[in-house]
Amino acid sequence: MSDNPEKIKSKLEKLRKEINFHNLHYYKDNKPEISDFDFDILMKELITLEEKYPVYKTPDSPSVRVGGEPVKGFETIKHEPPMLSLDNTYSPNELREFDARVAKITTEYSYVVELKIDGLAVAARYENFLLSVGATRGDGEKGDAITENLKTIHNLPLRVETTETKFKKFEVRGEVYLSNKQFEIINTEREELGEPFFVNPRNAAAGSLRLLDPKLVSKRKLNMFVYLLVAPEKYGLKTQFETLTKLKAMGFPVNDKFQKCGSIEEVIKFCNAWEEKRHKLEYAVDGMVIKVNEFAKQDILGFTAKSPRWAIAYKFKAAQAKTKVLDITVQVGRTGALTPVAELAPVFLAGTTVRRATLHNEDDLNRKGVRIGDSVLVEKAGEIIPEVVKVLEEERTGKEKKFKMPTECPVCKGLVVRKSGEAISRCENLKCSAQLEGRLLHFSSRDAMNIEGLGKALVKQIVELKMIKDYADLYTLTIFDVANLDRMGNKSADNLLKEIAISKDRDLQNLVYALGIRNVGSRTAELLCENYATLDEIINAKKEEISKIHEIGPVAAEYITEFFKNKQTKEVIEKLAVAGVNTKRKQQTQIKNILKGASFVFTGEMENYSRPEAKNIVKTLGGKVSESVSKVTDYVVVGSAPGSKYEKAKKLGLKILNENEFLALIGKDKGKSKLV
Ligand code: IVH
């Protein structure tokens, strides 16, 4: 694009408008008009242009939602006025008592009743109509400045929809939360990565807001409801009802289930109705908040040391039901974690029939003293995962049976180990079929062996059809095995096998990460390979020696040495070596990442490299390869007899490289040699 400022500005405006339009369809109406892939392309185009012309980047650009640079810590923000909490009530009678206290002090008031969203309170300050500071509640007096994290919340406006000058500067407060669906998605991902679960959406939202990398926060897809404007009377507002309506008109996400009630009996009726219906909502609600509607009356009522006298929370009872434990079984997760599970006599609880409940781990089970045959109370923890909360010991007959955690994996009979200081018992067998799917996905992931095309659906089939026993068996798959899988033609089977074969040549640190050693992420793998040149050296390294490496602690060192001692590990590593997988550190690590972030498209035949080889080189150097040419392609590499991609690249004015130019770019201009 030419550097004509007007043209650039209008292009940027058009892109922002388009992205905002698609965001609206995606989130508000749940009806996306374009695929996620196309959306990402638009966003990438916007980001690239804004990076190139930073003067034209606006503070309310949708690219802000993707998250800025990581921070080292959060600054402290003083809340003015403090963020108070509310008194809790648990029964209609306590609500009547609250009303009596209000009636003693003032008259002719009404109430506004809102859902009590189960998330965490935050403050958002706006200056010049723009979101300028975001903060957690903290201790109420002071909180953490999480501005960049708050900006990733798609429904919190970056710029308010008003030109009224009185709203140039103001503060709103509200609740950040995760939808039930998003909570499930995050926990599934965590399971795949071998990370501990969040027990409920509230914890997940809290954990997400505290992340130091806004890009990661953005991926969590947090939501927000705004329920309060600080000093509303300054803006000419007289009631909470009016304020919520105004905030909504200014573009704030206001939960629309609020209602004005003339009497406490009306309030109770409204609360009861929501106690019944709350499980149908897409987010967790743990009660109702009752607020005196008129600000003049609120001012008269004032505050106690901790909370306002003009508002109260009515907490719902956690949904509980009584049932019997028919059996206790053990589930083996994808990471090898053994979880005891209570098999229950079916019981209806908060909208669903519950048949199983988690007992978390051995300690938790012992603490609760659950036995097979016990009558128990089950509860929906955080409104989602059923949990056994209490044994009704008085109902025991003496026939109940105690349960012991197995020392053998119920799936593969492998050794179960519970490390000291850990609550979780795990199956250590690298070949355990319960873990195979997770291990394969990890093995083929980007920072590991980067086997393109080996995604979730394929891995699932490979495991279900028992085609392989461990990840080393991937290298024994034949075209006959692969071509028979669902949605696999000969060509895609051939491509997949090529990708698998190419992965043998990945660097040692990729292999070490791919092995799936507990507590060994890609950074630890990198550190290991900076200190040891071959896999054999790592295998033979002593625990004490590894734990001396800066950044690798004794815990990871223990996991590493234990991992390599295991008999099944030895067998799998032997198979990898026989298959020809590289187990040595490559020499030219210093040129790694020279293509960082750049996207390539290849067309036509090259003399020096086959297409998969060229692709692998680009990937190893940190670049990306795409099949089709678009505005976001950085380089189009053209060999002999190129196809239509070449024409399109010319039309779009993209950077076109011939084979020699490509070789020069990757530092290989003097004939072919193995690069990586
Ligand atoms: S009003 C001074 N309204 O519940 C009054 N709070 O203990 C401030 N919450 O800390 C709170 N939904 O995190 C209010 N509609 C709502 C709410 C709500 C959830 C949370 C908030 C607050 C806690 C009260």
XYZ file of C-alpha atoms and ligand atoms in Angstrom:
700
model
C 0.000 0.000 0.000
C 1.210 3.501 -0.791
C 1.983 5.732 2.179
C -0.818 8.206 1.414
C -2.034 9.083 4.946
C -5.662 9.572 3.940
C -5.745 6.218 2.207
C -4.173 4.442 5.169
C -6.524 6.096 7.622
C -9.582 5.185 5.627
C -8.359 1.613 5.128
C -7.834 1.302 8.887
C -11.255 2.763 9.608
C -12.861 0.348 7.201
C -11.114 -2.607 8.796
C -12.095 -1.537 12.304
C -15.688 -1.066 11.269
C -15.748 -4.470 9.629
C -14.225 -6.178 12.674
C -16.578 -4.390 15.077
C -19.484 -5.447 12.900
C -18.415 -9.105 13.012
C -17.720 -8.925 16.740
C -21.244 -7.702 17.298
C -22.720 -10.549 15.290
C -20.535 -13.086 16.982
C -21.120 -12.081 20.582
C -24.480 -10.321 20.679
C -26.512 -12.356 18.229
C -24.438 -15.515 18.350
C -24.643 -15.536 14.554
C -21.194 -15.085 13.061
C -21.246 -14.041 9.422
C -17.686 -15.160 8.678
C -15.511 -18.042 9.832
C -13.066 -17.651 12.717
C -10.288 -18.090 10.186
C -11.466 -15.178 8.032
C -11.985 -13.095 11.131
C -8.413 -13.790 12.215
C -7.180 -12.716 8.791
C -8.996 -9.374 9.089
C -7.597 -8.879 12.571
C -4.084 -9.782 11.449
C -4.371 -7.284 8.609
C -5.455 -4.568 11.025
C -2.664 -5.362 13.465
C -0.021 -5.445 10.728
C -1.155 -2.085 9.360
C -1.302 -0.534 12.816
C 2.176 -1.822 13.570
C 3.423 -0.306 10.349
C 1.669 3.022 10.959
C 1.470 3.337 14.759
C 0.431 6.998 14.553
C -2.906 5.898 13.152
C -3.612 3.349 15.854
C -6.616 4.448 17.918
C -7.131 3.567 21.598
C -10.524 2.042 20.807
C -9.309 -0.116 17.936
C -10.662 -3.691 18.167
C -7.043 -4.886 17.909
C -6.684 -3.780 21.548
C -8.913 -6.724 22.500
C -6.247 -9.166 21.357
C -4.056 -8.012 24.238
C -0.870 -5.981 24.434
C 2.583 -6.856 25.748
C 3.010 -8.900 28.950
C 3.640 -6.997 32.179
C 5.918 -7.874 35.105
C 3.368 -7.039 37.793
C 0.398 -4.797 38.507
C 0.462 -1.299 39.927
C -1.770 -0.481 42.868
C -4.877 1.641 42.414
C -6.660 3.408 45.261
C -10.436 3.112 45.114
C -12.288 6.361 45.604
C -14.795 5.695 47.178
C -13.807 2.240 48.495
C -15.374 -0.813 46.856
C -17.554 -2.177 49.607
C -19.144 -5.585 49.800
C -22.694 -6.406 50.807
C -24.322 -7.963 53.838
C -25.704 -11.405 53.064
C -29.138 -12.820 53.845
C -30.291 -16.373 53.327
C -34.055 -16.271 53.945
C -37.147 -14.220 53.071
C -37.512 -13.326 56.737
C -34.049 -11.789 56.822
C -35.093 -9.728 53.792
C -38.167 -8.529 55.706
C -35.872 -7.555 58.588
C -33.689 -5.591 56.178
C -36.765 -3.776 54.893
C -37.833 -2.976 58.437
C -34.408 -1.402 59.082
C -34.734 0.723 55.937
C -38.304 1.755 56.846
C -37.107 2.955 60.259
C -34.825 5.495 58.656
C -36.678 6.591 55.554
C -40.027 6.434 53.738
C -41.398 6.371 50.190
C -38.643 4.317 48.669
C -38.672 1.530 46.114
C -36.199 -1.253 45.329
C -34.264 -2.375 42.295
C -33.468 -6.070 42.351
C -30.603 -7.430 40.220
C -29.020 -10.814 39.638
C -25.943 -11.389 41.770
C -23.406 -12.509 39.193
C -20.841 -14.968 40.534
C -17.635 -13.441 39.289
C -15.360 -10.793 40.638
C -15.795 -7.098 41.145
C -13.771 -4.640 39.087
C -13.708 -0.898 38.539
C -13.367 0.734 35.119
C -12.446 4.403 34.792
C -13.133 6.409 31.640
C -11.383 9.584 30.643
C -12.158 11.526 27.473
C -14.823 8.886 26.812
C -12.104 6.202 26.665
C -11.471 3.282 28.994
C -8.360 4.460 30.827
C -7.912 2.401 34.000
C -9.179 -0.978 35.103
C -8.690 -2.347 38.619
C -9.602 -5.362 40.714
C -11.471 -4.870 43.969
C -8.460 -6.017 46.026
C -9.150 -5.334 49.689
C -11.780 -2.735 48.754
C -9.447 0.177 49.483
C -6.757 -0.714 46.977
C -6.723 -3.047 44.011
C -4.461 -4.098 41.136
C -4.355 -2.100 37.908
C -5.383 -4.669 35.345
C -6.178 -2.147 32.617
C -4.778 -4.104 29.665
C -6.523 -7.260 30.829
C -9.836 -5.454 31.177
C -9.492 -4.082 27.647
C -9.614 -7.634 26.273
C -13.177 -8.080 27.579
C -15.131 -7.891 24.364
C -18.334 -6.406 25.768
C -16.786 -3.642 27.852
C -16.692 -0.542 25.623
C -13.281 0.929 24.915
C -15.070 4.163 24.030
C -18.508 5.078 25.345
C -21.351 5.876 23.013
C -22.109 9.404 24.177
C -21.047 12.938 23.418
C -22.465 14.384 26.635
C -19.523 16.300 28.076
C -20.498 15.477 31.638
C -19.502 11.871 30.828
C -15.980 12.834 29.823
C -14.744 11.358 33.093
C -16.497 8.742 35.222
C -16.131 5.331 36.818
C -18.320 2.250 36.583
C -18.103 -0.938 38.595
C -19.281 -4.370 37.774
C -18.620 -8.073 37.736
C -16.203 -9.914 35.442
C -17.333 -13.477 34.835
C -16.973 -16.478 32.543
C -19.896 -18.123 30.798
C -20.511 -21.742 31.773
C -19.643 -22.783 28.236
C -16.353 -20.930 28.177
C -15.532 -22.390 31.592
C -15.944 -25.904 30.173
C -13.779 -25.043 27.164
C -10.987 -23.697 29.383
C -11.074 -26.750 31.639
C -10.979 -29.133 28.673
C -7.917 -27.314 27.355
C -6.285 -27.454 30.761
C -6.902 -31.171 30.918
C -5.178 -31.598 27.569
C -2.197 -29.592 28.790
C -2.052 -31.486 32.063
C -2.831 -28.377 34.101
C -5.082 -28.473 37.179
C -8.795 -27.747 36.722
C -10.522 -24.613 37.851
C -13.207 -25.710 40.283
C -15.754 -23.140 39.185
C -16.218 -20.261 36.716
C -15.542 -17.702 39.416
C -12.078 -19.099 40.174
C -11.366 -19.376 36.487
C -12.324 -15.721 35.939
C -10.226 -14.617 38.924
C -7.219 -16.626 37.724
C -7.590 -15.203 34.231
C -7.736 -11.563 35.331
C -4.522 -12.037 37.271
C -2.528 -13.292 34.274
C 0.378 -11.067 33.375
C 0.033 -11.629 29.638
C -3.028 -9.827 28.211
C -2.859 -12.020 25.081
C -3.598 -15.044 27.245
C -6.374 -13.158 29.020
C -7.926 -12.362 25.659
C -8.082 -16.073 24.853
C -10.066 -16.744 28.023
C -12.997 -14.733 26.582
C -14.096 -13.080 29.795
C -17.382 -11.191 30.041
C -18.599 -8.354 32.186
C -21.798 -6.905 33.605
C -21.784 -3.344 34.866
C -24.057 -2.612 37.845
C -22.917 0.648 39.346
C -21.925 4.193 38.391
C -19.760 6.006 40.932
C -21.351 9.282 42.162
C -24.369 9.010 39.837
C -25.961 12.213 41.103
C -23.070 14.166 39.553
C -24.464 13.106 36.190
C -28.030 14.170 36.955
C -29.242 10.627 37.665
C -31.732 10.119 40.463
C -32.328 6.386 40.681
C -30.534 3.082 40.179
C -33.169 2.108 37.606
C -32.475 5.243 35.586
C -28.719 4.664 35.929
C -28.825 1.088 34.632
C -30.929 2.245 31.682
C -28.483 5.080 30.966
C -25.423 2.833 31.238
C -26.994 0.454 28.769
C -27.645 3.292 26.335
C -23.972 4.301 26.633
C -22.974 0.864 25.401
C -22.262 -0.854 28.716
C -23.189 -4.471 29.250
C -25.983 -4.199 31.800
C -27.718 -7.391 32.827
C -31.273 -6.830 31.664
C -32.926 -9.050 34.263
C -33.255 -6.217 36.797
C -36.655 -5.182 38.116
C -38.148 -2.338 40.089
C -40.201 -3.543 43.086
C -42.603 -1.453 45.185
C -42.522 -3.639 48.295
C -40.358 -6.249 50.013
C -42.972 -8.941 49.277
C -42.609 -8.161 45.601
C -38.809 -8.393 46.039
C -39.147 -11.838 47.682
C -41.387 -13.074 44.887
C -38.891 -11.921 42.273
C -35.974 -13.542 44.170
C -37.855 -16.846 44.506
C -38.639 -16.893 40.817
C -34.954 -16.485 39.947
C -33.847 -19.081 42.497
C -35.857 -21.561 40.426
C -34.810 -20.306 36.994
C -31.146 -19.508 37.556
C -29.834 -22.786 36.172
C -31.189 -21.918 32.760
C -28.828 -18.939 32.512
C -25.556 -19.203 30.600
C -23.573 -17.875 33.556
C -23.426 -18.572 37.287
C -25.642 -16.517 39.585
C -25.285 -17.038 43.333
C -28.087 -14.793 44.555
C -29.861 -11.487 44.080
C -28.842 -7.958 45.027
C -31.532 -5.700 46.447
C -30.835 -1.975 46.277
C -32.886 1.005 47.427
C -33.692 2.648 44.118
C -33.633 6.373 44.975
C -30.158 7.875 45.460
C -31.521 10.554 47.808
C -32.771 7.760 50.081
C -29.500 5.865 49.718
C -27.676 8.971 50.941
C -29.897 9.136 54.005
C -29.344 5.453 54.779
C -25.561 5.707 54.400
C -23.022 2.991 55.254
C -21.783 0.811 58.059
C -18.015 0.249 58.241
C -18.199 -2.615 55.702
C -21.276 -2.195 53.583
C -24.068 0.108 52.495
C -27.293 0.157 54.538
C -29.259 0.650 51.324
C -28.402 -2.692 49.737
C -28.283 -6.350 50.656
C -27.436 -9.648 48.975
C -29.913 -12.505 49.064
C -27.831 -15.671 48.627
C -29.318 -18.745 47.029
C -28.904 -21.995 48.831
C -26.427 -24.260 47.039
C -28.485 -26.889 45.282
C -28.142 -30.093 47.346
C -29.735 -33.510 47.153
C -29.534 -36.736 49.116
C -28.580 -39.981 47.407
C -26.614 -43.223 47.841
C -23.082 -44.122 46.787
C -23.489 -47.322 44.763
C -19.803 -47.692 44.025
C -16.516 -45.803 43.927
C -14.635 -46.085 40.657
C -11.397 -44.545 39.478
C -11.092 -42.470 36.339
C -7.789 -42.029 34.558
C -7.497 -38.640 32.904
C -5.520 -37.792 29.809
C -2.607 -36.754 31.968
C -2.593 -39.963 33.966
C -4.267 -38.407 37.018
C -6.413 -40.880 38.942
C -9.676 -39.395 40.198
C -11.985 -41.329 42.505
C -15.582 -40.962 41.382
C -18.751 -41.744 43.347
C -21.252 -43.697 41.247
C -24.586 -42.501 42.606
C -28.171 -43.613 42.638
C -29.565 -41.110 40.066
C -30.924 -37.961 41.664
C -32.399 -34.777 40.177
C -30.396 -31.711 41.111
C -30.584 -28.133 39.819
C -31.953 -28.973 36.424
C -30.116 -32.225 35.627
C -30.016 -35.856 36.767
C -26.797 -36.538 38.604
C -25.311 -40.036 38.394
C -21.713 -39.407 39.294
C -19.858 -36.999 41.513
C -16.179 -36.304 41.831
C -14.341 -37.138 45.026
C -11.311 -35.176 43.741
C -8.462 -37.217 45.248
C -7.456 -39.630 47.993
C -7.076 -36.987 50.730
C -10.415 -35.401 49.972
C -12.108 -38.791 49.948
C -10.558 -39.703 53.296
C -11.391 -36.353 54.816
C -15.035 -36.825 53.937
C -14.866 -40.507 54.888
C -17.022 -41.658 51.982
C -17.685 -45.424 51.862
C -19.429 -47.544 49.262
C -23.073 -47.816 50.343
C -23.126 -44.494 52.238
C -26.012 -42.041 52.078
C -24.544 -38.696 51.072
C -25.446 -35.127 50.219
C -24.366 -33.984 46.773
C -24.040 -30.392 45.712
C -23.330 -28.594 42.496
C -20.019 -26.947 43.228
C -19.837 -23.555 41.576
C -23.143 -24.592 40.031
C -21.464 -26.985 37.607
C -19.575 -30.070 38.749
C -21.484 -32.255 41.203
C -19.564 -33.021 44.373
C -20.143 -35.180 47.440
C -20.222 -32.706 50.336
C -21.232 -34.785 53.321
C -21.694 -38.358 54.495
C -24.860 -38.963 56.518
C -23.105 -41.135 59.100
C -26.280 -41.571 61.143
C -27.724 -43.601 58.267
C -24.907 -46.186 58.204
C -25.905 -49.826 58.615
C -22.447 -51.284 59.082
C -22.464 -52.833 55.628
C -20.663 -49.885 53.990
C -17.288 -50.685 52.480
C -14.143 -48.594 52.799
C -12.320 -47.698 49.596
C -8.600 -47.778 48.882
C -6.893 -46.052 45.973
C -5.435 -48.669 43.621
C -1.683 -49.050 43.316
C -2.157 -50.220 39.727
C -3.701 -48.154 36.948
C -7.240 -49.476 36.337
C -6.762 -48.948 32.608
C -3.276 -50.296 31.835
C -2.163 -51.945 35.096
C 0.829 -49.588 35.106
C 2.418 -48.366 38.295
C 0.519 -45.639 40.178
C 2.679 -43.120 41.986
C 1.755 -40.401 44.412
C 4.689 -38.039 44.920
C 5.252 -36.643 48.395
C 3.603 -33.262 48.807
C 1.130 -33.961 45.997
C -2.551 -34.769 46.341
C -2.874 -36.528 43.017
C -1.932 -40.127 42.216
C -0.826 -40.737 38.675
C -0.278 -43.596 36.305
C 3.332 -43.340 35.139
C 3.005 -45.540 32.090
C 3.834 -43.747 28.869
C 1.840 -46.395 27.012
C -1.349 -46.121 29.094
C -4.213 -46.076 26.598
C -6.225 -43.609 28.707
C -3.460 -41.087 28.189
C -2.624 -41.891 24.602
C -4.891 -39.317 22.974
C -3.549 -36.487 25.127
C 0.040 -37.600 24.673
C -0.305 -37.826 20.893
C -1.844 -34.371 20.655
C 0.947 -32.991 22.756
C 3.598 -34.865 20.773
C 2.366 -33.411 17.487
C 1.714 -29.863 18.771
C 3.532 -26.838 17.370
C 6.309 -26.431 19.914
C 6.784 -30.194 20.040
C 7.171 -32.256 16.844
C 4.896 -29.878 14.901
C 3.162 -32.534 12.802
C 0.805 -30.535 10.669
C -2.495 -32.230 9.934
C -2.425 -34.509 12.954
C -5.296 -32.812 14.761
C -7.862 -33.824 17.349
C -10.221 -35.715 15.043
C -7.476 -37.850 13.496
C -5.803 -38.610 16.811
C -9.147 -39.690 18.224
C -9.654 -42.146 15.379
C -6.115 -43.491 15.569
C -6.578 -44.158 19.277
C -10.090 -45.586 18.986
C -9.001 -47.977 16.234
C -6.042 -49.013 18.408
C -3.666 -48.405 15.512
C -0.803 -47.487 17.796
C 0.224 -48.013 21.404
C 2.409 -44.975 21.990
C 3.639 -41.924 20.131
C 6.739 -43.672 18.816
C 4.403 -45.940 16.826
C 3.396 -42.897 14.751
C 6.566 -43.535 12.764
C 5.418 -47.035 11.863
C 2.110 -45.954 10.291
C 1.766 -46.877 6.641
C -0.242 -45.395 3.801
C -2.658 -48.334 4.128
C -3.357 -47.553 7.789
C -3.819 -43.852 7.258
C -5.776 -43.847 3.989
C -8.518 -45.887 5.620
C -9.285 -43.250 8.230
C -12.394 -41.107 7.961
C -12.110 -38.149 5.602
C -8.675 -39.267 4.412
C -7.961 -39.669 0.742
C -4.725 -41.004 -0.670
C -3.354 -37.526 -1.137
C -4.000 -36.316 2.402
C -2.740 -39.637 3.794
C 0.432 -39.177 1.806
C 0.822 -35.608 3.066
C 0.325 -36.675 6.656
C 2.938 -39.419 6.384
C 5.353 -36.912 4.851
C 4.742 -34.516 7.750
C 5.329 -37.349 10.211
C 8.549 -38.300 8.444
C 9.767 -34.693 8.390
C 9.144 -34.380 12.114
C 11.965 -36.901 12.705
C 14.305 -34.083 11.905
C 13.085 -31.653 14.558
C 15.536 -30.238 17.040
C 16.319 -31.976 20.326
C 14.440 -29.420 22.402
C 11.267 -30.100 20.444
C 11.652 -33.806 21.082
C 12.332 -33.317 24.805
C 9.205 -31.178 25.096
C 7.216 -33.663 22.984
C 8.036 -36.540 25.333
C 5.486 -35.080 27.754
C 7.526 -35.135 30.959
C 5.493 -33.677 33.798
C 6.570 -30.113 34.661
C 8.677 -29.835 31.514
C 7.305 -27.094 29.290
C 9.031 -25.821 26.185
C 11.205 -23.405 28.204
C 12.532 -26.190 30.445
C 13.153 -28.325 27.369
C 15.137 -25.479 25.860
C 17.191 -25.074 29.049
C 17.957 -28.785 29.122
C 19.198 -28.646 25.543
C 21.365 -25.632 26.270
C 23.126 -27.793 28.876
C 23.140 -31.191 27.180
C 23.830 -31.917 23.535
C 22.062 -35.265 23.187
C 19.084 -37.100 24.562
C 21.444 -39.702 26.011
C 23.218 -37.023 28.019
C 19.895 -35.867 29.447
C 18.862 -39.439 30.234
C 22.122 -40.061 32.095
C 22.187 -36.735 33.942
C 21.897 -36.880 37.727
C 19.003 -35.202 39.493
C 21.321 -32.920 41.487
C 23.078 -31.837 38.322
C 19.834 -30.929 36.536
C 18.465 -29.029 39.491
C 21.538 -26.804 39.410
C 20.512 -25.424 36.014
C 19.241 -21.907 36.537
C 15.415 -21.810 36.263
C 15.014 -25.602 36.614
C 14.071 -26.415 40.175
C 14.419 -29.662 42.145
C 10.787 -30.610 41.449
C 11.178 -30.622 37.669
C 14.616 -32.282 38.057
C 13.005 -35.121 39.985
C 10.267 -35.567 37.387
C 12.847 -35.622 34.609
C 15.068 -38.280 36.160
C 12.091 -40.393 37.295
C 10.643 -40.218 33.805
C 13.743 -41.629 32.176
C 14.075 -44.395 34.780
C 10.686 -45.799 33.853
C 10.748 -49.074 31.895
C 8.071 -48.034 29.391
C 9.854 -44.735 28.759
C 13.007 -46.656 27.874
C 11.091 -48.823 25.402
C 9.454 -45.836 23.716
C 12.711 -43.914 23.437
C 14.379 -46.948 21.915
C 11.587 -47.097 19.316
C 12.007 -43.394 18.519
C 15.722 -43.916 17.950
C 15.098 -46.944 15.722
C 12.626 -44.879 13.691
C 15.410 -42.384 13.067
C 14.125 -39.501 15.168
C 16.852 -36.952 15.770
C 18.150 -37.067 19.345
C 20.961 -34.552 19.002
C 21.094 -30.791 19.391
C 21.410 -28.994 16.070
C 24.318 -26.655 15.496
C 22.725 -23.644 13.907
C 20.390 -22.681 16.725
C 21.525 -19.068 16.444
C 19.669 -18.565 13.163
C 16.462 -19.844 14.622
C 13.552 -17.481 14.398
C 14.986 -15.331 11.608
C 11.635 -15.652 9.847
C 9.637 -15.010 12.988
C 5.969 -14.416 12.216
C 6.462 -14.095 8.434
C 3.933 -15.937 6.281
C 4.952 -17.800 3.132
C 3.131 -19.293 0.185
C 4.916 -21.613 -2.264
C 3.959 -22.109 -5.891
C 5.698 -24.095 -8.621
C 8.529 -26.607 -8.379
C 11.803 -25.781 -6.661
C 15.124 -27.249 -7.677
C 16.726 -27.613 -4.270
C 13.877 -28.544 -2.008
C 10.671 -30.532 -2.144
C 7.611 -28.633 -0.916
C 7.469 -30.382 2.478
C 11.191 -29.746 2.988
C 10.821 -26.060 2.181
C 7.824 -25.814 4.484
C 9.760 -27.430 7.287
C 12.625 -24.989 6.881
C 10.298 -22.015 7.095
C 8.622 -23.440 10.173
C 11.909 -24.239 11.857
C 13.017 -20.660 11.357
C 9.858 -19.355 12.993
C 7.771 -18.597 9.888
C 4.395 -19.885 8.768
C 3.293 -21.524 5.548
C -0.135 -21.069 4.071
C -1.753 -22.751 1.080
C -3.422 -19.670 -0.341
C -2.300 -16.179 -1.201
C -3.964 -13.286 0.594
C -3.266 -9.714 1.549
C -1.527 -10.900 4.706
C 0.983 -13.128 2.919
C 4.481 -11.749 3.423
C 6.369 -13.768 0.782
C 5.334 -15.777 -2.246
C 8.113 -18.132 -3.323
C 7.860 -18.963 -7.005
C 9.474 -22.036 -8.553
C 9.239 -23.292 -12.121
C 5.776 -23.597 -13.710
C 3.967 -21.636 -10.990
C 0.172 -21.721 -10.714
C -2.505 -19.086 -10.276
C -1.084 -18.114 -6.894
C 1.683 -16.308 -8.738
C -0.823 -14.224 -10.720
C -2.764 -13.388 -7.584
C 0.426 -12.404 -5.747
C 1.339 -10.006 -8.557
C -2.131 -8.499 -8.519
C -1.972 -7.930 -4.777
C 1.492 -6.416 -5.076
C 3.030 -8.947 -2.672
C 6.723 -9.609 -2.211
C 7.686 -12.326 -4.695
C 10.879 -14.382 -4.340
C 12.477 -16.727 -6.825
C 14.257 -19.805 -5.514
C 17.645 -18.099 -5.207
C 16.166 -15.171 -3.352
C 14.453 -17.598 -1.014
C 17.746 -19.398 -0.381
C 19.428 -16.074 0.306
C 16.700 -15.158 2.785
C 17.203 -18.330 4.758
C 20.966 -18.041 4.588
C 21.414 -21.016 2.220
C 22.298 -19.406 -1.042
C 25.229 -21.663 -1.844
C 23.652 -24.878 -2.956
C 21.607 -27.232 -0.926
C 22.744 -28.316 2.485
C 20.789 -29.518 5.459
C 19.725 -26.438 7.247
C 18.218 -27.575 10.451
S -23.571 -3.981 44.122
C -21.737 -1.306 47.400
N -24.688 -5.491 42.278
O -21.432 -9.187 44.889
C -22.435 -2.267 46.529
N -22.821 -6.364 43.460
O -20.850 -8.766 48.200
C -21.553 -3.009 45.635
N -22.098 -8.583 42.707
O -18.585 -7.279 45.655
C -22.090 -4.203 45.014
N -23.626 -8.848 41.149
O -18.694 -8.444 43.410
C -23.721 -5.392 43.205
N -25.742 -6.694 40.592
C -24.780 -6.596 41.508
C -23.843 -7.629 41.727
C -22.878 -7.475 42.723
C -22.569 -9.378 41.752
C -20.977 -8.932 43.613
C -19.915 -7.855 43.755
C -19.891 -7.498 45.182
C -20.535 -8.690 45.838
C -21.332 -8.261 47.039
